[in-house]
Amino acid sequence: MRAHLDHNATTALRSEARDALLEALDRLAGNPSSVHTSGRAARALLDDARERIAGALGVQEDDLLFTSGGTEANNLALAGALGASGGHAALVTTAVEHSSVLEPARRLASSGHPVRVVAVDGAGRPDIAEVVGAAAGTALVSVMAANNEIGSTCDLRALVAALDERYGVDRPRVHTDAVQTLGKLPLDLAAWGVDLASLSGHKIGAPVGVGVLVRRRRTPLQPLFLGGGQEAALRPGTENVAGIHAFAVAVELAVHEQPVFAARARKHVEKLWRGVQDSLPDARLLGPPLEDPRRLPNTLSILVAGIDGRTLVARLDLAGLEASAGSACASGSLEPAHVLLALGLTPSEARAGLRLSTGRATSDTEIAHAVEILSATLGKAS
Ligand code: PLP
């Protein structure tokens, strides 16, 4: 038996989404922009998926701009909102954002847009008052709802309310990368009051290659790609109808199952942490404390001093446990994870980070097995 505890990187296609995907692939023969019968059948499936996703997320159908995933949604939000604001519109973001926010932010800065990157506290949370202060005169504030590596979160509702109070009708637009939040914590974009939100299919059991940028209140955007009129001409290109259909199934289930998933994940993470502490009393928990109800329930990020995280991941893999050292996209590089550096860790401490993340299919037996492997491996490694 192997234990897979790297669900924040990606989680397996769920059977309901797979059935929906295969059914659509088998059935569809037309382009949804074509007016003939096959085209209209594809359009109907796309419209149905749009309606279901909008319903599950509590937004309008035409708020949804389907993309290839979270990375594209984040790029479209940042470059699109700043591009549409004209001139040298400014951006505020935080030091723990995913690279698909920080890299576009860097590119925007090098093309003359003032970019302010707000620091976080030792648990990875930005200070709302600091974000609000930094937002004076900016066009966009981009703060992630939940961090993929350490499970820290931001109270978006409080952030938007504070921006409203300070700047009134002139407040900057607010984007949130909610890729890791969907299905794990309550997600209520309307109550939060955000203008833009990014979501990704493969984090919730839909196929890789589909995501959405939710654009509320007609937030002005400039498209990244130019082409046809699909997705209000803001994301041209023939729609991935089968993928979007499967995504709709997964979104509905993720929203519906969220409370049950969170409760199970919390128990699993507590067990893992106790197991780690039993074999390595010096191990340090990164991110918010486990009892924080706002933290991502499925994510355990730890520091195992003196051990290289990537070596540990390789040893755990050999022993049958799949985990991650920092984020999947950074784990191929020798650079310490930027999120861990942002917590105030030294580069060598940041290289000692280990992340375990549970998923929908994680069982009690798998957690017990993972604890055994961790005890054996950490015991030897220390
Ligand atoms: N944002 C966060 C917080 C993520 O964890 C990820 C995936 O690792 C992304 C964005 C990128 O999503 P995708 O893989 O769909 O491009």
Short mmCIF file of N, CA, C and O in Angstrom, two decimals, residues 91-97 101-102 105-106 109 114-120 126 130-131 134 142 338 342:
data_model
loop_
_atom_site.label_atom_id
_atom_site.label_comp_id
_atom_site.label_asym_id
_atom_site.label_seq_id
_atom_site.Cartn_x
_atom_site.Cartn_y
_atom_site.Cartn_z
N LEU A 91 -0.53 47.80 -8.35
CA LEU A 91 -1.01 46.53 -7.81
C LEU A 91 -0.45 46.33 -6.41
O LEU A 91 0.70 46.68 -6.13
N VAL A 92 -1.28 45.75 -5.52
CA VAL A 92 -0.79 45.32 -4.21
C VAL A 92 -1.03 43.82 -4.11
O VAL A 92 -2.11 43.33 -4.47
N THR A 93 -0.02 43.11 -3.66
CA THR A 93 -0.20 41.68 -3.45
C THR A 93 0.60 41.27 -2.21
O THR A 93 1.09 42.14 -1.48
N THR A 94 0.71 39.96 -1.95
CA THR A 94 1.43 39.55 -0.74
C THR A 94 2.59 38.63 -1.11
O THR A 94 2.62 38.05 -2.20
N ALA A 95 3.49 38.46 -0.15
CA ALA A 95 4.72 37.70 -0.39
C ALA A 95 4.50 36.20 -0.48
O ALA A 95 5.41 35.48 -0.89
N VAL A 96 3.31 35.71 -0.10
CA VAL A 96 3.09 34.25 -0.10
C VAL A 96 2.20 33.77 -1.24
O VAL A 96 1.75 32.63 -1.25
N GLU A 97 1.96 34.65 -2.21
CA GLU A 97 1.09 34.24 -3.33
C GLU A 97 1.76 33.14 -4.14
O GLU A 97 2.98 32.98 -4.13
N VAL A 101 0.78 34.30 -9.53
CA VAL A 101 0.45 35.70 -9.21
C VAL A 101 1.75 36.51 -9.12
O VAL A 101 1.86 37.60 -9.69
N LEU A 102 2.75 35.95 -8.45
CA LEU A 102 3.98 36.73 -8.24
C LEU A 102 4.75 36.97 -9.54
O LEU A 102 5.33 38.04 -9.72
N ALA A 105 3.09 39.63 -11.50
CA ALA A 105 3.32 40.89 -10.76
C ALA A 105 4.71 41.43 -11.10
O ALA A 105 4.90 42.63 -11.32
N ARG A 106 5.70 40.52 -11.16
CA ARG A 106 7.07 40.93 -11.50
C ARG A 106 7.12 41.52 -12.91
O ARG A 106 7.74 42.54 -13.16
N ALA A 109 5.61 44.88 -12.93
CA ALA A 109 6.52 45.87 -12.31
C ALA A 109 7.59 46.28 -13.31
O ALA A 109 7.92 47.46 -13.43
N PRO A 114 3.60 50.25 -10.74
CA PRO A 114 4.06 50.13 -9.35
C PRO A 114 3.43 48.90 -8.69
O PRO A 114 2.22 48.70 -8.76
N VAL A 115 4.26 48.06 -8.10
CA VAL A 115 3.77 46.84 -7.44
C VAL A 115 4.27 46.84 -6.01
O VAL A 115 5.48 46.96 -5.77
N ARG A 116 3.36 46.73 -5.05
CA ARG A 116 3.77 46.63 -3.65
C ARG A 116 3.47 45.22 -3.15
O ARG A 116 2.34 44.74 -3.33
N VAL A 117 4.49 44.61 -2.56
CA VAL A 117 4.31 43.24 -2.05
C VAL A 117 4.32 43.31 -0.53
O VAL A 117 5.32 43.63 0.09
N VAL A 118 3.17 43.02 0.07
CA VAL A 118 3.02 43.14 1.52
C VAL A 118 3.55 41.88 2.20
O VAL A 118 3.30 40.76 1.73
N ALA A 119 4.27 42.07 3.29
CA ALA A 119 4.83 40.94 4.04
C ALA A 119 3.71 40.22 4.81
O ALA A 119 2.58 40.73 4.92
N VAL A 120 4.02 39.05 5.35
CA VAL A 120 3.04 38.30 6.15
C VAL A 120 3.60 38.09 7.55
O VAL A 120 4.80 38.29 7.78
N PRO A 126 -1.37 37.85 5.93
CA PRO A 126 -1.12 39.28 5.74
C PRO A 126 -1.91 40.09 6.76
O PRO A 126 -2.97 39.65 7.21
N GLU A 130 -2.39 46.63 6.89
CA GLU A 130 -1.23 46.95 6.05
C GLU A 130 -1.59 46.87 4.56
O GLU A 130 -1.18 47.72 3.76
N VAL A 131 -2.37 45.85 4.19
CA VAL A 131 -2.80 45.73 2.79
C VAL A 131 -3.63 46.96 2.42
O VAL A 131 -3.44 47.56 1.36
N ALA A 134 -1.46 49.99 1.98
CA ALA A 134 -0.64 49.92 0.75
C ALA A 134 -1.49 50.12 -0.50
O ALA A 134 -0.97 50.37 -1.58
N SER A 142 -4.47 41.89 -4.92
CA SER A 142 -4.60 40.44 -5.13
C SER A 142 -4.06 39.70 -3.91
O SER A 142 -2.86 39.74 -3.64
N HIS A 338 9.64 30.22 -1.60
CA HIS A 338 9.48 31.65 -1.27
C HIS A 338 8.50 31.83 -0.12
O HIS A 338 8.62 32.77 0.66
N ALA A 342 9.18 33.81 3.32
CA ALA A 342 8.31 34.93 3.73
C ALA A 342 7.87 34.81 5.18
O ALA A 342 7.48 35.80 5.81
#
